């Protein structure tokens, strides 16, 4: 019984660690999307498309980010863009996913901190090497699929996460989609993949460094 519980504990620790890495990559991507949107607004002339000054467009994006990530009740409202019921419903669905990500990050982040501290103190960071090496293949495969056909990747992604077609925005009823081009979302995906890969590489390097130091 004790051996079974130890095995279960190790499995939960590894699951928590990978979930923490995934949640951290997503959360950091959301934060990075702010300056990324500013950059896209300049390079893709989104202010011309929206017929808004840059600071006004950024204000609307900040309103959207605040709605999607605030852990307290927030009413969906964009100062310069009207929204349909379907559009607001989709953003509500996205908000639920983002809030779930934040909860997962806190819970698994705490568990992962103690797990990694235990591995470090017992000189077992080398255990990260093989699982992380295998896991680094995931972003590479996804990035390959993204590069091959982003439209198909984007559609499949939404079909997996959402059980409705509210994400298919009509520019006439939800003009916010005009300033959220596919290229912007593609950049967000790439950043997320890079961050996820970076966390894994850090674990591999840390494991090898401790392994080398113990020899």
Short mmCIF file of C-alpha atoms in Angstrom, two decimals:
data_model
loop_
_atom_site.label_atom_id
_atom_site.label_comp_id
_atom_site.label_asym_id
_atom_site.label_seq_id
_atom_site.Cartn_x
_atom_site.Cartn_y
_atom_site.Cartn_z
CA UNK A 1 0.00 0.00 0.00
CA UNK A 2 2.81 2.40 0.90
CA UNK A 3 4.59 1.69 -2.38
CA UNK A 4 1.38 2.34 -4.31
CA UNK A 5 0.85 5.66 -2.53
CA UNK A 6 4.45 6.70 -3.24
CA UNK A 7 4.00 5.87 -6.92
CA UNK A 8 0.75 7.80 -7.01
CA UNK A 9 2.44 10.75 -5.31
CA UNK A 10 5.26 10.77 -7.88
CA UNK A 11 2.76 10.61 -10.74
CA UNK A 12 0.80 13.54 -9.32
CA UNK A 13 4.00 15.53 -8.88
CA UNK A 14 4.99 15.02 -12.51
CA UNK A 15 1.49 15.86 -13.73
CA UNK A 16 1.50 19.02 -11.62
CA UNK A 17 4.91 20.01 -12.97
CA UNK A 18 3.91 19.70 -16.62
CA UNK A 19 0.60 21.47 -15.99
CA UNK A 20 2.46 24.27 -14.22
CA UNK A 21 4.83 24.65 -17.18
CA UNK A 22 1.91 24.73 -19.63
CA UNK A 23 -0.09 27.19 -17.52
CA UNK A 24 2.97 29.42 -17.02
CA UNK A 25 3.63 29.49 -20.78
CA UNK A 26 0.01 30.43 -21.49
CA UNK A 27 -0.11 33.08 -18.77
CA UNK A 28 3.15 34.70 -19.88
CA UNK A 29 1.93 34.67 -23.48
CA UNK A 30 -1.18 36.58 -22.39
CA UNK A 31 1.02 39.19 -20.70
CA UNK A 32 3.34 39.44 -23.71
CA UNK A 33 0.34 39.84 -26.01
CA UNK A 34 -0.01 43.44 -24.75
CA UNK A 35 3.24 44.79 -26.28
CA UNK A 36 2.78 42.36 -29.16
CA UNK A 37 -0.61 43.88 -29.97
CA UNK A 38 0.96 47.35 -29.82
CA UNK A 39 3.62 46.24 -32.28
CA UNK A 40 1.04 44.72 -34.61
CA UNK A 41 -1.03 47.87 -34.42
CA UNK A 42 1.95 49.80 -35.73
CA UNK A 43 3.20 47.32 -38.34
CA UNK A 44 -0.19 46.16 -39.65
CA UNK A 45 -1.81 49.60 -39.49
CA UNK A 46 -4.63 48.37 -37.28
CA UNK A 47 -5.34 51.94 -36.23
CA UNK A 48 -6.24 52.73 -39.84
CA UNK A 49 -8.48 49.68 -40.04
CA UNK A 50 -10.26 50.63 -36.82
CA UNK A 51 -10.10 54.38 -37.55
CA UNK A 52 -8.84 54.95 -34.02
CA UNK A 53 -5.77 56.54 -32.51
CA UNK A 54 -3.19 54.11 -31.16
CA UNK A 55 -3.80 54.93 -27.49
CA UNK A 56 -7.56 54.48 -27.98
CA UNK A 57 -7.09 51.12 -29.69
CA UNK A 58 -4.74 50.00 -26.92
CA UNK A 59 -7.31 51.10 -24.33
CA UNK A 60 -9.86 48.78 -25.92
CA UNK A 61 -7.36 45.93 -25.96
CA UNK A 62 -6.61 46.53 -22.28
CA UNK A 63 -10.34 46.42 -21.57
CA UNK A 64 -10.50 43.07 -23.34
CA UNK A 65 -7.48 41.69 -21.47
CA UNK A 66 -8.88 42.91 -18.16
CA UNK A 67 -12.17 41.14 -18.83
CA UNK A 68 -10.46 37.90 -19.86
CA UNK A 69 -8.01 37.70 -16.95
CA UNK A 70 -9.52 39.49 -13.94
CA UNK A 71 -10.33 36.91 -11.22
CA UNK A 72 -13.28 38.98 -9.98
CA UNK A 73 -16.64 39.58 -11.74
CA UNK A 74 -16.19 41.92 -14.69
CA UNK A 75 -18.74 43.08 -17.25
CA UNK A 76 -17.69 42.77 -20.86
CA UNK A 77 -17.45 46.21 -22.40
CA UNK A 78 -15.30 47.74 -25.15
CA UNK A 79 -15.37 51.51 -25.42
CA UNK A 80 -15.18 51.72 -29.21
CA UNK A 81 -16.43 48.37 -30.49
CA UNK A 82 -19.93 46.94 -30.51
CA UNK A 83 -20.36 43.22 -29.87
CA UNK A 84 -23.02 40.66 -30.70
CA UNK A 85 -24.42 38.17 -28.22
CA UNK A 86 -22.41 35.39 -29.87
CA UNK A 87 -19.24 37.48 -29.68
CA UNK A 88 -19.73 38.25 -26.00
CA UNK A 89 -20.51 34.59 -25.35
CA UNK A 90 -17.25 33.54 -26.98
CA UNK A 91 -15.25 36.00 -24.92
CA UNK A 92 -16.99 34.63 -21.82
CA UNK A 93 -15.87 31.12 -22.83
CA UNK A 94 -12.30 32.38 -23.32
CA UNK A 95 -12.45 34.10 -19.94
CA UNK A 96 -13.40 30.81 -18.27
CA UNK A 97 -10.41 29.10 -19.89
CA UNK A 98 -8.05 31.90 -18.86
CA UNK A 99 -9.31 31.86 -15.27
CA UNK A 100 -8.91 28.08 -15.22
CA UNK A 101 -5.33 28.55 -16.42
CA UNK A 102 -4.67 31.00 -13.58
CA UNK A 103 -6.09 28.59 -10.99
CA UNK A 104 -4.05 25.71 -12.41
CA UNK A 105 -0.94 27.88 -12.39
CA UNK A 106 -1.33 28.77 -8.71
CA UNK A 107 -2.18 25.27 -7.51
CA UNK A 108 0.32 23.32 -9.62
CA UNK A 109 2.92 26.07 -9.29
CA UNK A 110 2.99 25.66 -5.53
CA UNK A 111 3.12 21.87 -5.80
CA UNK A 112 5.86 22.06 -8.44
CA UNK A 113 7.95 24.41 -6.31
CA UNK A 114 8.11 21.89 -3.48
CA UNK A 115 8.64 19.01 -5.92
CA UNK A 116 11.58 20.75 -7.61
CA UNK A 117 13.02 21.80 -4.27
CA UNK A 118 12.88 18.21 -3.12
CA UNK A 119 14.63 17.01 -6.29
CA UNK A 120 17.30 19.67 -5.92
CA UNK A 121 17.99 18.92 -2.26
CA UNK A 122 18.20 15.19 -2.91
CA UNK A 123 20.43 15.77 -5.97
CA UNK A 124 17.84 14.22 -8.27
CA UNK A 125 17.27 17.00 -10.78
CA UNK A 126 18.67 14.58 -13.32
CA UNK A 127 15.23 12.94 -13.25
CA UNK A 128 13.97 15.92 -15.25
CA UNK A 129 16.22 15.19 -18.21
CA UNK A 130 14.50 12.29 -19.96
CA UNK A 131 10.83 13.37 -19.47
CA UNK A 132 11.66 16.92 -20.50
CA UNK A 133 13.60 15.74 -23.54
CA UNK A 134 10.55 13.81 -24.74
CA UNK A 135 8.26 16.73 -23.94
CA UNK A 136 10.34 19.13 -26.06
CA UNK A 137 9.04 17.26 -29.11
CA UNK A 138 5.48 18.49 -28.48
CA UNK A 139 6.05 22.18 -29.30
CA UNK A 140 8.18 21.20 -32.28
CA UNK A 141 5.40 19.01 -33.71
CA UNK A 142 2.75 21.66 -33.05
CA UNK A 143 4.91 24.37 -34.59
CA UNK A 144 5.39 22.17 -37.67
CA UNK A 145 1.61 21.72 -38.01
CA UNK A 146 1.14 25.46 -37.52
CA UNK A 147 3.69 26.25 -40.23
CA UNK A 148 2.17 23.76 -42.66
CA UNK A 149 -1.36 25.19 -42.45
CA UNK A 150 -2.18 27.74 -39.79
CA UNK A 151 -5.82 28.05 -40.87
CA UNK A 152 -6.41 24.33 -40.32
CA UNK A 153 -4.47 24.44 -37.05
CA UNK A 154 -6.47 27.45 -35.85
CA UNK A 155 -9.82 25.85 -36.73
CA UNK A 156 -8.93 22.53 -35.10
CA UNK A 157 -7.73 24.35 -31.98
CA UNK A 158 -11.08 26.12 -31.61
CA UNK A 159 -13.09 23.00 -32.40
CA UNK A 160 -11.29 21.16 -29.59
CA UNK A 161 -11.70 23.90 -26.99
CA UNK A 162 -15.14 25.22 -27.85
CA UNK A 163 -18.42 23.36 -28.35
CA UNK A 164 -20.06 26.09 -30.42
CA UNK A 165 -19.34 28.28 -33.44
CA UNK A 166 -19.38 31.61 -31.58
CA UNK A 167 -15.68 32.01 -32.34
CA UNK A 168 -16.55 32.54 -36.02
CA UNK A 169 -16.88 36.31 -35.69
CA UNK A 170 -18.81 38.39 -38.18
CA UNK A 171 -16.86 41.63 -38.80
CA UNK A 172 -20.14 43.49 -39.25
CA UNK A 173 -21.50 42.57 -35.82
CA UNK A 174 -18.16 42.12 -34.00
CA UNK A 175 -15.73 44.60 -35.59
CA UNK A 176 -13.10 43.84 -32.90
CA UNK A 177 -12.10 40.89 -35.08
CA UNK A 178 -10.84 43.34 -37.70
CA UNK A 179 -8.00 44.35 -35.37
CA UNK A 180 -7.29 40.78 -34.24
CA UNK A 181 -5.80 39.28 -37.41
CA UNK A 182 -4.82 35.64 -37.68
CA UNK A 183 -1.18 36.65 -37.86
CA UNK A 184 -1.45 38.10 -34.35
CA UNK A 185 -2.82 34.82 -33.01
CA UNK A 186 -0.12 32.90 -34.86
CA UNK A 187 2.52 35.02 -33.16
CA UNK A 188 0.90 34.31 -29.79
CA UNK A 189 1.00 30.58 -30.46
CA UNK A 190 4.66 30.77 -31.46
CA UNK A 191 5.52 32.69 -28.30
CA UNK A 192 3.66 30.12 -26.22
CA UNK A 193 5.55 27.26 -27.87
CA UNK A 194 8.88 29.03 -27.33
CA UNK A 195 8.12 29.68 -23.66
CA UNK A 196 7.03 26.07 -23.08
CA UNK A 197 10.16 24.83 -24.84
CA UNK A 198 12.28 27.26 -22.84
CA UNK A 199 11.02 25.96 -19.51
CA UNK A 200 11.79 22.41 -20.59
CA UNK A 201 15.28 23.30 -21.79
CA UNK A 202 15.91 25.02 -18.46
CA UNK A 203 14.96 21.79 -16.66
CA UNK A 204 17.22 19.71 -18.90
CA UNK A 205 20.16 22.08 -18.38
CA UNK A 206 19.60 22.18 -14.61
CA UNK A 207 19.43 18.38 -14.47
CA UNK A 208 22.61 17.90 -16.49
CA UNK A 209 24.43 20.58 -14.53
CA UNK A 210 23.66 18.91 -11.20
CA UNK A 211 24.46 15.49 -12.61
CA UNK A 212 27.84 16.75 -13.80
CA UNK A 213 28.56 18.45 -10.47
CA UNK A 214 27.83 15.24 -8.54
CA UNK A 215 30.28 13.14 -10.55
#
